[in-house]
mmCIF file of C-alpha atoms in Angstrom:
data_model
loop_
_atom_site.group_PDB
_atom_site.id
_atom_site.type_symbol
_atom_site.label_atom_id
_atom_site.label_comp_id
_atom_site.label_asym_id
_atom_site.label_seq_id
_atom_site.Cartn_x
_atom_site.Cartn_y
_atom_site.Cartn_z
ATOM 1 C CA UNK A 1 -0.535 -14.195 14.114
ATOM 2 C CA UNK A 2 -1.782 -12.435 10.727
ATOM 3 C CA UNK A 3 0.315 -13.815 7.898
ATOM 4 C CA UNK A 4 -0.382 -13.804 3.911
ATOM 5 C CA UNK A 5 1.882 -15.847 1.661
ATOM 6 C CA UNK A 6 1.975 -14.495 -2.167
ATOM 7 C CA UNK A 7 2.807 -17.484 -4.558
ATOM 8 C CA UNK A 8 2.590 -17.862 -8.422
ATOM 9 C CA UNK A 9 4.527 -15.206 -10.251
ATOM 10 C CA UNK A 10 6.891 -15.724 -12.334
ATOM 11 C CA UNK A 11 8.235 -14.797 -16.240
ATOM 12 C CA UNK A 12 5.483 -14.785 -18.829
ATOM 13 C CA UNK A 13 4.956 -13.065 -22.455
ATOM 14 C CA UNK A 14 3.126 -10.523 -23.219
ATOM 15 C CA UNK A 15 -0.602 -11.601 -23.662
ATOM 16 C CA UNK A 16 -0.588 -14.392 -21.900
ATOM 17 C CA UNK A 17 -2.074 -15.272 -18.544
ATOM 18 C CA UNK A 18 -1.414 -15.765 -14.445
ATOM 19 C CA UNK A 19 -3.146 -15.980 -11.476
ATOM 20 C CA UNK A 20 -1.402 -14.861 -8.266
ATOM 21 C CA UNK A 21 -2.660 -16.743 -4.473
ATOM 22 C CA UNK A 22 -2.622 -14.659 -1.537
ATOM 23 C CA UNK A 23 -2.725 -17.738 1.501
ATOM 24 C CA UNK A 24 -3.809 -16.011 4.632
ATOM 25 C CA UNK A 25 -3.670 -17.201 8.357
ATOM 26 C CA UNK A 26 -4.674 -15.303 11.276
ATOM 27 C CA UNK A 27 -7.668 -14.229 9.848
ATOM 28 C CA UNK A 28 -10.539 -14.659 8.027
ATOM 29 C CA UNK A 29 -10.283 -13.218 4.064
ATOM 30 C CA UNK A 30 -14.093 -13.396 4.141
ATOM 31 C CA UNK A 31 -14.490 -11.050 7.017
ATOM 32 C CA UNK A 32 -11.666 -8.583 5.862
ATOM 33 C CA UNK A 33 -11.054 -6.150 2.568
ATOM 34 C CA UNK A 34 -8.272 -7.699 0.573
ATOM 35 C CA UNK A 35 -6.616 -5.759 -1.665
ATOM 36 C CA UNK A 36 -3.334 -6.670 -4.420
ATOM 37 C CA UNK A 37 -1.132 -3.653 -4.585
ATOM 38 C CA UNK A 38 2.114 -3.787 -7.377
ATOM 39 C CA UNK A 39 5.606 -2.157 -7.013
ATOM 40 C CA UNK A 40 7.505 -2.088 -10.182
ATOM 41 C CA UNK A 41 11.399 -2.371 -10.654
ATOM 42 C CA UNK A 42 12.553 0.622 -8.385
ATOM 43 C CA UNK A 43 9.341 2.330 -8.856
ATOM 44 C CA UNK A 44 6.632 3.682 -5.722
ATOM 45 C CA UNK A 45 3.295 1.720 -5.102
ATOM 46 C CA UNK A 46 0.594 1.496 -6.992
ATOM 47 C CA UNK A 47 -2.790 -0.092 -5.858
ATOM 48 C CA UNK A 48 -4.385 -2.625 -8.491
ATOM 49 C CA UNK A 49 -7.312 -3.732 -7.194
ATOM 50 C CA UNK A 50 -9.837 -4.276 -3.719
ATOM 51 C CA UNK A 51 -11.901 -7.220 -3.222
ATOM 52 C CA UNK A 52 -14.783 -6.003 -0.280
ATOM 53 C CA UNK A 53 -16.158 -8.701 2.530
ATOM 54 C CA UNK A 54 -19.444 -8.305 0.734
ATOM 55 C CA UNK A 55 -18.371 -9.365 -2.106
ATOM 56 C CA UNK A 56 -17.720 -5.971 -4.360
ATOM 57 C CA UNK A 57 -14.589 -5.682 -6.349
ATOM 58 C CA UNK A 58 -12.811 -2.393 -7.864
ATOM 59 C CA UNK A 59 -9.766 -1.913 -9.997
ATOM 60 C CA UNK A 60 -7.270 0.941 -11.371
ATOM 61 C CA UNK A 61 -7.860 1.745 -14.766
ATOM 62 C CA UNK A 62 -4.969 0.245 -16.001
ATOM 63 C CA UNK A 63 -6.241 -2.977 -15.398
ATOM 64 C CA UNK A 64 -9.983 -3.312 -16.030
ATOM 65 C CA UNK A 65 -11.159 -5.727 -17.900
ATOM 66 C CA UNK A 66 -8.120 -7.800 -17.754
ATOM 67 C CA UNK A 67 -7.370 -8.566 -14.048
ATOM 68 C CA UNK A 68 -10.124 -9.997 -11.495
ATOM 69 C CA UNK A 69 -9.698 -10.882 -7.785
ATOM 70 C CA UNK A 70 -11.688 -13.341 -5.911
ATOM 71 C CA UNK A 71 -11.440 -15.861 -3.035
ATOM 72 C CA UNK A 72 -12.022 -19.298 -1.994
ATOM 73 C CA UNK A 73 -13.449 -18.768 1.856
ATOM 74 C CA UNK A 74 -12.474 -22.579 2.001
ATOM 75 C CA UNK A 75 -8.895 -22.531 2.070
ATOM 76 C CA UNK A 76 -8.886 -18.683 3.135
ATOM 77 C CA UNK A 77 -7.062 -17.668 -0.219
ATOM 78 C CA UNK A 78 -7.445 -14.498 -2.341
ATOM 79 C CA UNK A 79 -6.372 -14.559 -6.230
ATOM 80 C CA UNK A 80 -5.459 -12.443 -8.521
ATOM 81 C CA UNK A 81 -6.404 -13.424 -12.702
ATOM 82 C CA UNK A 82 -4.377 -11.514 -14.704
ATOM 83 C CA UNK A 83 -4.785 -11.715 -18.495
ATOM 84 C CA UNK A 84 -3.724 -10.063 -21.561
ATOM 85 C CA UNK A 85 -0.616 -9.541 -19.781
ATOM 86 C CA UNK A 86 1.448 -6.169 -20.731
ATOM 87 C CA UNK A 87 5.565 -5.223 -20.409
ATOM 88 C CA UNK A 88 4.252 -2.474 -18.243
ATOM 89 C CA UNK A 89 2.743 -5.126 -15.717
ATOM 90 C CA UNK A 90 6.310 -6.396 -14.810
ATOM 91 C CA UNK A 91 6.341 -5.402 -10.836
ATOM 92 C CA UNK A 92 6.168 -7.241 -7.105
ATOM 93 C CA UNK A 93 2.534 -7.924 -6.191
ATOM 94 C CA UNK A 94 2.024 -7.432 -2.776
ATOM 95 C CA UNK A 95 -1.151 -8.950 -1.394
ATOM 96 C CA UNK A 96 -2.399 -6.637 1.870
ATOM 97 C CA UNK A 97 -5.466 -6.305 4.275
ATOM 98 C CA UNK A 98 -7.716 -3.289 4.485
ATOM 99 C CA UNK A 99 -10.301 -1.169 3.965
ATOM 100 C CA UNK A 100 -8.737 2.397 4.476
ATOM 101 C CA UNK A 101 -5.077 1.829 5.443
ATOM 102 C CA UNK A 102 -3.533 -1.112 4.596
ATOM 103 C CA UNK A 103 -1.581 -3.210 7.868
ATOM 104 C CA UNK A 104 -0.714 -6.936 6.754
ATOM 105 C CA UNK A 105 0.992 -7.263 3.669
ATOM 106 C CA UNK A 106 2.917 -10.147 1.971
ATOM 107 C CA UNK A 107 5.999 -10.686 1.080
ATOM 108 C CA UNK A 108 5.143 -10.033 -2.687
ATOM 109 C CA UNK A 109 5.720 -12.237 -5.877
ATOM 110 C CA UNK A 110 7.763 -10.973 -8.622
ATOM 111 C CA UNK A 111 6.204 -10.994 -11.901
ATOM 112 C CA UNK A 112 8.079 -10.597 -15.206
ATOM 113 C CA UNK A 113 6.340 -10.120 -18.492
ATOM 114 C CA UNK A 114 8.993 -10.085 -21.523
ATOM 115 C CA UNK A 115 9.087 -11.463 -24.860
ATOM 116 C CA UNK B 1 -7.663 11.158 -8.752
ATOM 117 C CA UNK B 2 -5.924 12.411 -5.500
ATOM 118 C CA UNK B 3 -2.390 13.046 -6.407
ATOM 119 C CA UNK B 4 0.164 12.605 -3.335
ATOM 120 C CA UNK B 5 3.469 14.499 -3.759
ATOM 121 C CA UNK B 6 6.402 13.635 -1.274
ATOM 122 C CA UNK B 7 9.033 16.279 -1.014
ATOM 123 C CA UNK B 8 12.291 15.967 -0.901
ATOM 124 C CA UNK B 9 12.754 12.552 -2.690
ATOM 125 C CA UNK B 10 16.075 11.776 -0.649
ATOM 126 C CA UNK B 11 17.385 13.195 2.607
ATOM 127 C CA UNK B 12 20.481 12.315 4.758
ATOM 128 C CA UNK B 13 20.546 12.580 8.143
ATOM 129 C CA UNK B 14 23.003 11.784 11.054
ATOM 130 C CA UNK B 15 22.072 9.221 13.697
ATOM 131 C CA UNK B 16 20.123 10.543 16.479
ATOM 132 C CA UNK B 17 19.391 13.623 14.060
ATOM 133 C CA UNK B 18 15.847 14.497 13.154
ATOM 134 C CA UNK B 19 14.166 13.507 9.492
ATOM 135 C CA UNK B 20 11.118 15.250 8.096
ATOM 136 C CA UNK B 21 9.083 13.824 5.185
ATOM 137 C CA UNK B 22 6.707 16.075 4.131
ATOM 138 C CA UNK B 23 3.244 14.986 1.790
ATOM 139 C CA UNK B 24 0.852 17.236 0.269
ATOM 140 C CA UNK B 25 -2.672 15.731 -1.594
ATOM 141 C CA UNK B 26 -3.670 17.289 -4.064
ATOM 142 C CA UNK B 27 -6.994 17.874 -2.707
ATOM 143 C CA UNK B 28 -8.052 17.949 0.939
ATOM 144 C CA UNK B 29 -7.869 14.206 2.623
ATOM 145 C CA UNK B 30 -9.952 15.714 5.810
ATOM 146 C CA UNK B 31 -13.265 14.312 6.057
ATOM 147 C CA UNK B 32 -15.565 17.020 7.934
ATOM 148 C CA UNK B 33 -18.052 14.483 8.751
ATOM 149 C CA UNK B 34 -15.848 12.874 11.633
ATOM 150 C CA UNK B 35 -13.171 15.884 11.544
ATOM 151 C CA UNK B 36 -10.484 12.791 10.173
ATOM 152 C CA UNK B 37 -7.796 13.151 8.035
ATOM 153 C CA UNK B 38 -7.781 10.227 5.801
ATOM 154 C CA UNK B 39 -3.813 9.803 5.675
ATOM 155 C CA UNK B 40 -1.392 7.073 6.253
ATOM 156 C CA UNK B 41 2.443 6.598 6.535
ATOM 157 C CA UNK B 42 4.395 3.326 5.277
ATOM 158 C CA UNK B 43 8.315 2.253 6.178
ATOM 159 C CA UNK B 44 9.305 0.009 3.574
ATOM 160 C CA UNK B 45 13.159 -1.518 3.937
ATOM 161 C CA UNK B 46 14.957 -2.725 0.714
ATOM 162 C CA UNK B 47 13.832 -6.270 0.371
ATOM 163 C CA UNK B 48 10.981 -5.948 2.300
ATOM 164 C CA UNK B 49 6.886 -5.375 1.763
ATOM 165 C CA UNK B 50 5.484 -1.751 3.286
ATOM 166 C CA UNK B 51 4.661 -1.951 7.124
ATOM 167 C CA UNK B 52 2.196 0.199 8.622
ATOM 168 C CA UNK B 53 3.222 3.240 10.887
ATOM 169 C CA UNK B 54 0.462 5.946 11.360
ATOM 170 C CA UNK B 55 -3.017 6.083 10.332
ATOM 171 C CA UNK B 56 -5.522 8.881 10.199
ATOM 172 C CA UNK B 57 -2.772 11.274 9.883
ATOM 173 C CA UNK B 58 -1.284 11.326 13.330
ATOM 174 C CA UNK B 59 -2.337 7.890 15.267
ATOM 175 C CA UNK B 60 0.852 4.806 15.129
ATOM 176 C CA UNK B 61 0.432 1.745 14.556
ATOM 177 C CA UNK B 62 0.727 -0.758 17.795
ATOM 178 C CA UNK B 63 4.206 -1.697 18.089
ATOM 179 C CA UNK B 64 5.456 1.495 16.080
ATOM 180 C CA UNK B 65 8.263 3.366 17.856
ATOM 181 C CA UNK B 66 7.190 6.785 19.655
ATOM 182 C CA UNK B 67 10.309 8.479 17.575
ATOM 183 C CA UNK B 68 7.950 8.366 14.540
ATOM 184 C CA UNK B 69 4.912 10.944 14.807
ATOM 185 C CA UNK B 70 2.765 12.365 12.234
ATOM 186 C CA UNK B 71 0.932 15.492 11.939
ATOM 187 C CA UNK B 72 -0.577 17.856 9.068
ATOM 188 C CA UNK B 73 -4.334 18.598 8.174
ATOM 189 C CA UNK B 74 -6.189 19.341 5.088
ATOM 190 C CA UNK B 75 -3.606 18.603 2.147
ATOM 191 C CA UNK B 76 -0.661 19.103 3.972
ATOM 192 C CA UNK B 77 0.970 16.286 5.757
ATOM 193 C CA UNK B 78 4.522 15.695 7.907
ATOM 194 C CA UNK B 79 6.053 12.003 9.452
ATOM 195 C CA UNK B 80 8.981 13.461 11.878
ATOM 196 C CA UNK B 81 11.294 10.411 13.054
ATOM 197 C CA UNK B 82 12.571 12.752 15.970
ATOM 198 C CA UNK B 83 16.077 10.674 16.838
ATOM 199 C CA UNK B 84 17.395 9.060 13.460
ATOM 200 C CA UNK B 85 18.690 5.404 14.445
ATOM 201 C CA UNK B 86 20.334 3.041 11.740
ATOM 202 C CA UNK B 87 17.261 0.688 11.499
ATOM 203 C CA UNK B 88 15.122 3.464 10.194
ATOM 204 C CA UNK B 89 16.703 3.832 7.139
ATOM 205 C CA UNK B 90 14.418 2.711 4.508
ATOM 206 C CA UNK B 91 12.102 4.570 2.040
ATOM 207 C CA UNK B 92 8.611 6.486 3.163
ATOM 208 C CA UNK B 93 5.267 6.205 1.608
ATOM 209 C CA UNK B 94 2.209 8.435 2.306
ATOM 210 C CA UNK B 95 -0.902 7.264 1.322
ATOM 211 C CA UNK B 96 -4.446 8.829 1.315
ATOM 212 C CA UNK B 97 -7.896 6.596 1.613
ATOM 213 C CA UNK B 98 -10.251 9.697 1.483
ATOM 214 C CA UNK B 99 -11.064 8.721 -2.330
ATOM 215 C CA UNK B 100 -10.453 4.981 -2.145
ATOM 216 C CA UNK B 101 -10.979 4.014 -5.349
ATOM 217 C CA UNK B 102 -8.032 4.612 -6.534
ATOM 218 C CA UNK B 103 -5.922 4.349 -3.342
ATOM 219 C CA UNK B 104 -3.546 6.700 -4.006
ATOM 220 C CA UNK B 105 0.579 6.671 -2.774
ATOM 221 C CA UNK B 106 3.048 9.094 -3.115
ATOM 222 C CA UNK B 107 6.331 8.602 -4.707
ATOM 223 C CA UNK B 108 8.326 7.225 -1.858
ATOM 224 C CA UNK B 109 11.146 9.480 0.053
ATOM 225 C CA UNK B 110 14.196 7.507 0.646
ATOM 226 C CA UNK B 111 16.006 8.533 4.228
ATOM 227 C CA UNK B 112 19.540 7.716 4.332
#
């Protein structure tokens, strides 16, 4: 059975840093597209970033230069870095499979940035 | 980017009614190479992550009730749930993959 397990949010200042796990089971993370997608407070869903099999990453504007995915094959876990951390970040990040439509996702991890 | 536009925002409907959710891109999601259009449909429950109903515009998902059905072409784009029942109440995302990076959602419709 495909599973992913989101862990590692939480409340955080502006500025500062996290780094969200995606744990997958089922599958391999190496094999697949992994992408984090956000949902903020009562907002819609907004994709952040895409992390290829071979290797390529892409991200939405919003969040170049400060967030970067990767994975450790090893335990089958995709991250997410996420620095210089804005109020406008605040949302559920949803970690999800795939390469055109999107049909695993996690359960999401909240993540608060406030002062 | 391709802009995805969900009309209406809300609708109520009676059990065993039909619901229409209609999406329009703002530019074509049909691929002429393979004649595909590059749309999918989402069902996400309060409290829950999105869950996968219909890819490429019209095909469901394994395990996806035959009530929900999608159709459209081009930049126009329809998810029918034919025979409203209580578990289907939730809100509806469309969500194009023609111009991947971004991935682009529209704003959600809530059925109630």
């Amino acid at each position: 059975e495909v599973q992913l397990v989101e862990f590692g949010g939480g409340l955080t200042q502006p500025g500062e840093s996290l780094r969200l796990s995606c744990a997958a089971s089922g599958f391999s993370v190496s094999d697949n597209y992994m992408n984090w997608i956000r949902q903020a407070p009562g907002k819609g869903l907004e994709w952040v970033s895409i992390l290829y099999s071979a290797g390529s990453t892409y991200y939405t504007d919003s969040v170049k230069g400060r967030f970067t995915i990767s994975r450790d094959n090893s335990k089958n876990t995709v991250y997410l870095q996420m620095t210089r951390l804005r109020a406008e970040d605040t949302a559920v990040y949803y970690c999800a499979r795939g390469g055109n439509w999107f049909d695993s996702w996690g359960q999401g991890t909240p993540v608060t940035v406030s002062s | 980017d391709i802009v995805m536009t969900q009309f209406p925002d809300s609708l109520a409907v009676s059990l065993g009614e039909r619901a229409t959710i209609n999406c329009k891109s703002s530019q074509s999601v049909l691929y002429r190479s393979d004649n595909k259009n590059y749309l999918a449909w989402y069902q996400q429950k309060p409290g829950q992550p999105p869950k996968l109903l219909i890819y490429w515009a019209s095909t469901r998902e394994s395990g996806v009730p035959d009530r929900f059905s999608g159709s459209g072409s081009g930049t126009d784009f329809t998810l029918t749930i034919s025979a409203l029942q209580a578990e289907d109440v939730a809100v509806y995302y469309c969500q194009q993959y023609y111009s991947t990076i971004p991935y682009t959602f529209g704003q959600g419709t809530k059925v109630e």
